[in-house]
């Protein structure tokens, strides 16, 4: 089934009819379908006019799309031993390392991808890998726009674009934070001072949150997170600025507590009440900054109200 058609069906099923109409009537693949398969196109238009969605439509559309492809191939299909597939994979792998395959067009990395980030205009995607390499991709074509081979000496844990997309910030297991120019690929600035893995632009596994001076690259303030066992450093997973208050931010660490702090390190509010037997592994904020969503090691999603600090939903 063509990907465009599949998306239209998904949108119709979700009753996102406005988006489905736009995709059906204004995209090139759907316009081609209108000319080449008018009956099928008219059927999709009729689906948009209905007040309900029939789940059997997915199966019907998939079969209609697959049959023209399967008929000419049916006479050519043969059963071969698994060793043939293994041989093909070996050849493809060797061709990739010899540069015979356009690897960048597949948006592939040489090692496991640990983090990624979209640019503000959603045109680029940055990916950081276990081997310390960073690549920036053009989403529309899959082309690799920038490759930074020695971005870090160890795995990259976090990447972020600057507001104007001219620079990219990265953090790593090598305890460093670096800023590279997107056009040149050169290292512009480096921030050092953490004594353990850097998990976020300002957060580390050493239990501290550091505020940096972008001009001098010096640490202007070090804050200690709340939570965890007394006398031990509690890993800080991430820090999230509050949309409605630039002076405050949410700290997610490896404990059963989410903390709201200000730039002076004072605790403004905190939310606790998680069940025993697990710690938070990540968190995010709602778009308006009204809720904090946390995922625990017990595979439960927790929702905290920022205004009251209370656990509202499980």
Coordinates of C-alpha atoms in Angstrom, one line a residue:
X1 CA 0.0 0.0 0.0
X2 CA 1.4 3.5 -0.9
X3 CA 2.5 5.4 2.1
X4 CA 0.3 8.4 1.2
X5 CA -2.8 6.2 1.0
X6 CA -1.9 4.5 4.3
X7 CA -1.6 7.9 6.0
X8 CA -5.0 9.0 4.5
X9 CA -6.6 5.9 5.9
X10 CA -5.0 6.5 9.3
X11 CA -6.3 10.1 9.4
X12 CA -9.8 9.0 8.4
X13 CA -9.8 6.4 11.1
X14 CA -8.7 9.0 13.7
X15 CA -11.4 11.3 12.3
X16 CA -8.8 13.9 11.4
X17 CA -10.8 14.7 8.3
X18 CA -9.3 18.1 7.6
X19 CA -5.8 16.8 7.4
X20 CA -7.0 13.8 5.4
X21 CA -8.7 16.0 2.8
X22 CA -5.6 18.2 2.4
X23 CA -3.4 15.1 1.9
X24 CA -5.8 13.5 -0.5
X25 CA -6.4 16.6 -2.7
X26 CA -3.1 18.5 -2.6
X27 CA -0.3 16.0 -2.7
X28 CA 1.3 14.7 -5.9
X29 CA 0.9 10.9 -5.2
X30 CA -2.8 11.3 -4.5
X31 CA -3.3 13.5 -7.6
X32 CA -1.6 10.8 -9.7
X33 CA -4.0 8.2 -8.2
X34 CA -6.9 10.5 -9.2
X35 CA -5.8 10.3 -12.8
X36 CA -4.6 6.6 -12.9
X37 CA -7.1 5.0 -10.5
X38 CA -10.2 7.3 -10.6
X39 CA -12.5 4.6 -9.0
X40 CA -10.2 4.1 -6.1
X41 CA -9.8 7.9 -5.6
X42 CA -13.6 8.5 -5.7
X43 CA -14.0 5.7 -3.1
X44 CA -11.6 7.6 -0.8
X45 CA -13.6 10.8 -1.3
X46 CA -16.7 8.9 -0.3
X47 CA -15.0 7.7 2.9
X48 CA -14.3 11.3 3.9
X49 CA -18.0 12.1 3.5
X50 CA -19.1 9.3 5.8
X51 CA -19.8 9.8 9.5
X52 CA -18.1 6.6 10.5
X53 CA -15.0 4.5 9.6
X54 CA -15.2 0.9 8.6
X55 CA -12.0 -1.0 9.7
X56 CA -12.4 -3.4 6.8
X57 CA -11.5 -0.5 4.5
X58 CA -7.8 -1.0 5.5
X59 CA -7.8 -4.6 4.4
X60 CA -9.6 -3.8 1.2
X61 CA -7.3 -0.9 0.2
X62 CA -4.2 -3.0 1.0
X63 CA -5.4 -5.9 -1.2
X64 CA -6.2 -3.6 -4.1
X65 CA -2.8 -2.0 -3.9
X66 CA -0.9 -5.3 -3.6
X67 CA -2.6 -7.4 -6.3
X68 CA -1.2 -5.4 -9.3
X69 CA 2.3 -5.9 -7.9
X70 CA 1.8 -9.5 -6.9
X71 CA 0.4 -10.8 -10.2
X72 CA 3.6 -10.3 -12.4
X73 CA 5.8 -11.4 -9.5
X74 CA 3.9 -14.6 -8.7
X75 CA 5.5 -16.5 -11.7
X76 CA 9.0 -15.4 -10.7
X77 CA 8.9 -16.2 -6.9
X78 CA 11.0 -19.2 -5.8
X79 CA 11.8 -20.8 -2.5
X80 CA 15.5 -20.6 -1.8
X81 CA 17.6 -21.8 1.2
X82 CA 18.3 -19.3 4.0
X83 CA 22.0 -19.4 3.1
X84 CA 21.2 -17.4 0.0
X85 CA 19.9 -14.6 2.1
X86 CA 22.9 -14.7 4.4
X87 CA 25.2 -14.5 1.3
X88 CA 23.3 -11.5 0.1
X89 CA 23.6 -9.7 3.5
X90 CA 27.3 -10.4 3.5
X91 CA 27.7 -8.9 0.0
X92 CA 25.6 -5.8 1.0
X93 CA 27.6 -5.3 4.1
X94 CA 30.9 -5.5 2.2
X95 CA 29.6 -3.1 -0.4
X96 CA 28.6 -0.6 2.3
X97 CA 32.1 -0.6 3.8
X98 CA 33.7 -0.2 0.3
X99 CA 31.5 2.8 -0.4
X100 CA 29.6 1.1 -3.2
X101 CA 26.2 1.7 -1.6
X102 CA 24.9 5.3 -1.0
X103 CA 24.7 4.8 2.8
X104 CA 23.8 8.4 3.6
X105 CA 20.6 8.2 1.6
X106 CA 19.4 5.4 4.0
X107 CA 20.0 7.7 7.0
X108 CA 22.3 5.0 8.6
X109 CA 24.9 5.3 11.3
X110 CA 27.9 3.1 11.9
X111 CA 26.9 2.4 15.5
X112 CA 23.8 2.4 17.7
X113 CA 21.9 5.7 17.7
X114 CA 21.6 7.0 21.3
X115 CA 19.8 10.3 20.7
X116 CA 18.2 12.5 18.0
X117 CA 16.7 16.0 17.6
X118 CA 14.6 17.8 15.0
X119 CA 15.4 21.3 13.9
X120 CA 12.8 24.0 14.7
X121 CA 11.6 24.1 11.1
X122 CA 11.4 20.3 11.0
X123 CA 13.6 20.1 7.9
X124 CA 16.6 18.5 9.6
X125 CA 17.3 15.7 11.9
X126 CA 20.5 15.3 14.0
X127 CA 21.5 11.9 15.3
X128 CA 24.2 11.0 17.8
X129 CA 25.7 7.5 18.0
X130 CA 27.5 5.2 20.5
X131 CA 30.8 5.7 18.7
X132 CA 30.8 9.5 19.3
X133 CA 29.9 10.4 15.7
X134 CA 27.2 12.9 14.8
X135 CA 25.2 13.3 11.5
X136 CA 22.7 15.9 10.4
X137 CA 20.1 14.7 7.8
X138 CA 17.7 16.5 5.4
X139 CA 14.4 14.8 6.3
X140 CA 12.8 15.3 2.9
X141 CA 15.5 13.4 0.9
X142 CA 17.4 11.4 3.6
X143 CA 20.6 13.2 2.5
X144 CA 23.4 13.6 5.0
X145 CA 24.1 17.3 5.2
X146 CA 26.9 17.2 7.8
X147 CA 29.0 14.4 9.3
X148 CA 31.1 15.1 12.4
X149 CA 33.4 12.1 12.8
X150 CA 35.0 13.1 16.1
X151 CA 32.2 14.9 17.7
X152 CA 33.0 13.1 21.0
X153 CA 35.3 10.4 22.2
X154 CA 32.4 8.4 23.6
X155 CA 28.7 7.9 23.0
X156 CA 26.6 11.0 22.5
X157 CA 23.7 11.3 24.9
X158 CA 21.9 14.5 23.8
X159 CA 21.8 16.8 20.7
X160 CA 20.1 20.1 20.2
X161 CA 20.0 22.7 17.4
X162 CA 20.4 26.4 18.0
X163 CA 17.5 28.7 17.4
X164 CA 18.8 29.7 13.9
X165 CA 19.9 26.2 13.1
X166 CA 23.5 27.4 12.5
X167 CA 25.0 25.5 15.4
X168 CA 24.5 22.1 17.1
X169 CA 25.1 21.3 20.8
X170 CA 26.0 17.8 21.9
X171 CA 26.6 16.0 25.3
X172 CA 28.4 12.8 25.8
X173 CA 29.6 10.0 28.1
X174 CA 33.0 11.7 27.9
X175 CA 31.8 14.3 30.4
X176 CA 32.0 17.1 27.8
X177 CA 29.4 19.5 26.2
X178 CA 30.4 20.8 22.8
X179 CA 29.0 23.2 20.2
X180 CA 29.9 22.7 16.5
X181 CA 29.1 24.9 13.5
X182 CA 26.6 23.2 11.2
X183 CA 28.1 24.6 8.0
X184 CA 31.8 24.1 8.8
X185 CA 31.5 21.1 11.2
X186 CA 34.2 22.7 13.3
X187 CA 34.3 22.7 17.1
X188 CA 33.3 26.2 18.3
X189 CA 33.1 25.8 22.1
X190 CA 33.6 23.1 24.7
X191 CA 32.3 23.1 28.3
X192 CA 33.9 20.9 30.9
X193 CA 33.4 20.5 34.6
X194 CA 31.1 17.5 35.2
X195 CA 32.7 14.5 36.8
X196 CA 30.4 11.9 35.3
X197 CA 28.3 11.3 32.2
X198 CA 26.5 14.4 30.8
X199 CA 22.9 13.4 30.1
X200 CA 21.5 16.8 29.1
X201 CA 22.9 20.2 28.2
X202 CA 23.1 21.2 31.9
X203 CA 22.5 17.9 33.7
X204 CA 24.8 15.1 34.7
X205 CA 25.1 11.7 36.4
X206 CA 27.3 13.4 39.0
X207 CA 24.1 14.7 40.5
X208 CA 24.6 18.4 39.6
X209 CA 23.1 21.0 37.3
X210 CA 25.6 23.5 35.9
X211 CA 24.7 26.9 34.4
X212 CA 27.3 27.9 31.8
X213 CA 28.4 31.2 30.3
X214 CA 28.2 30.8 26.5
X215 CA 30.8 33.5 25.9
X216 CA 33.6 32.3 28.3
X217 CA 32.5 28.6 28.5
X218 CA 33.0 28.9 32.3
X219 CA 30.6 27.5 34.8
X220 CA 28.7 30.3 36.5
X221 CA 26.7 28.2 38.9
X222 CA 26.4 24.6 40.1
X223 CA 23.1 23.4 41.6
X224 CA 22.5 20.2 43.5
X225 CA 19.4 18.2 42.7
X226 CA 17.0 16.9 45.3
X227 CA 16.1 13.2 45.8
X228 CA 17.9 9.9 46.1
X229 CA 19.8 8.4 48.9
X230 CA 21.4 10.7 51.4
X231 CA 25.2 11.0 51.0
X232 CA 25.2 9.9 47.4
X233 CA 25.0 11.6 44.0
X234 CA 21.6 11.3 42.3
X235 CA 21.8 11.0 38.5
X236 CA 20.1 13.9 36.8
X237 CA 18.3 12.7 33.7
X238 CA 17.1 16.0 32.2
X239 CA 16.2 19.6 32.9
X240 CA 13.1 21.4 31.3
X241 CA 12.5 25.1 31.4
X242 CA 8.9 26.1 32.3
X243 CA 7.2 27.8 29.4
X244 CA 5.4 30.3 31.6
X245 CA 8.4 31.2 33.8
X246 CA 11.8 31.5 32.4
X247 CA 13.4 31.6 35.9
X248 CA 12.2 28.2 36.8
X249 CA 12.8 24.7 35.5
X250 CA 11.8 21.1 36.2
X251 CA 14.5 18.6 37.2
X252 CA 14.0 14.9 36.5
X253 CA 16.5 12.7 38.4
X254 CA 16.8 9.1 39.3
X255 CA 14.5 9.2 42.3
X256 CA 10.8 9.2 43.1
X257 CA 10.7 13.0 43.2
X258 CA 10.3 15.7 40.5
X259 CA 11.7 19.1 41.5
X260 CA 10.9 22.6 40.3
X261 CA 13.9 24.9 40.9
X262 CA 14.9 28.4 40.1
X263 CA 18.3 29.8 38.8
X264 CA 19.5 30.3 42.4
X265 CA 18.9 26.7 43.3
X266 CA 16.0 27.3 45.6
X267 CA 13.3 24.7 45.5
X268 CA 10.1 26.4 44.5
X269 CA 7.9 23.3 44.5
X270 CA 8.2 19.6 44.2
X271 CA 5.9 16.6 43.6
X272 CA 6.3 13.3 45.3
X273 CA 4.1 10.3 45.8
X274 CA 5.5 7.7 43.5
X275 CA 5.1 4.1 44.6
X276 CA 8.2 2.3 46.0
X277 CA 10.2 0.0 43.8
X278 CA 11.3 2.2 41.0
X279 CA 12.7 5.6 40.0
X280 CA 11.9 8.0 37.2
X281 CA 13.8 7.5 34.0
X282 CA 12.5 10.5 32.0
X283 CA 10.0 13.3 32.0
X284 CA 8.5 15.9 29.7
X285 CA 6.2 18.9 30.0
X286 CA 2.8 19.6 28.4
X287 CA 3.0 22.3 25.7
X288 CA 1.4 24.9 28.0
X289 CA 3.5 24.0 30.9
X290 CA 0.6 22.8 33.1
X291 CA 1.5 19.2 33.6
X292 CA 4.7 17.1 34.1
X293 CA 4.6 13.6 32.6
X294 CA 7.1 11.1 34.1
X295 CA 7.9 7.5 33.2
X296 CA 9.0 5.2 36.0
X297 CA 11.1 2.1 36.0
X298 CA 7.9 0.3 36.9
X299 CA 6.6 1.1 33.4
X300 CA 3.9 3.5 34.7
X301 CA 3.3 7.0 33.4
X302 CA 2.7 9.6 36.1
X303 CA 1.1 13.0 35.7
X304 CA 1.8 15.8 38.1
X305 CA 0.0 19.1 38.2
X306 CA 2.5 21.9 38.2
X307 CA 0.3 24.4 40.0
X308 CA -0.5 22.1 43.0
X309 CA 2.5 19.7 42.8
X310 CA 0.1 16.8 43.4
X311 CA 0.0 13.5 41.6
X312 CA -3.2 13.7 39.5
X313 CA -3.3 10.5 37.3
X314 CA -1.6 7.2 36.9

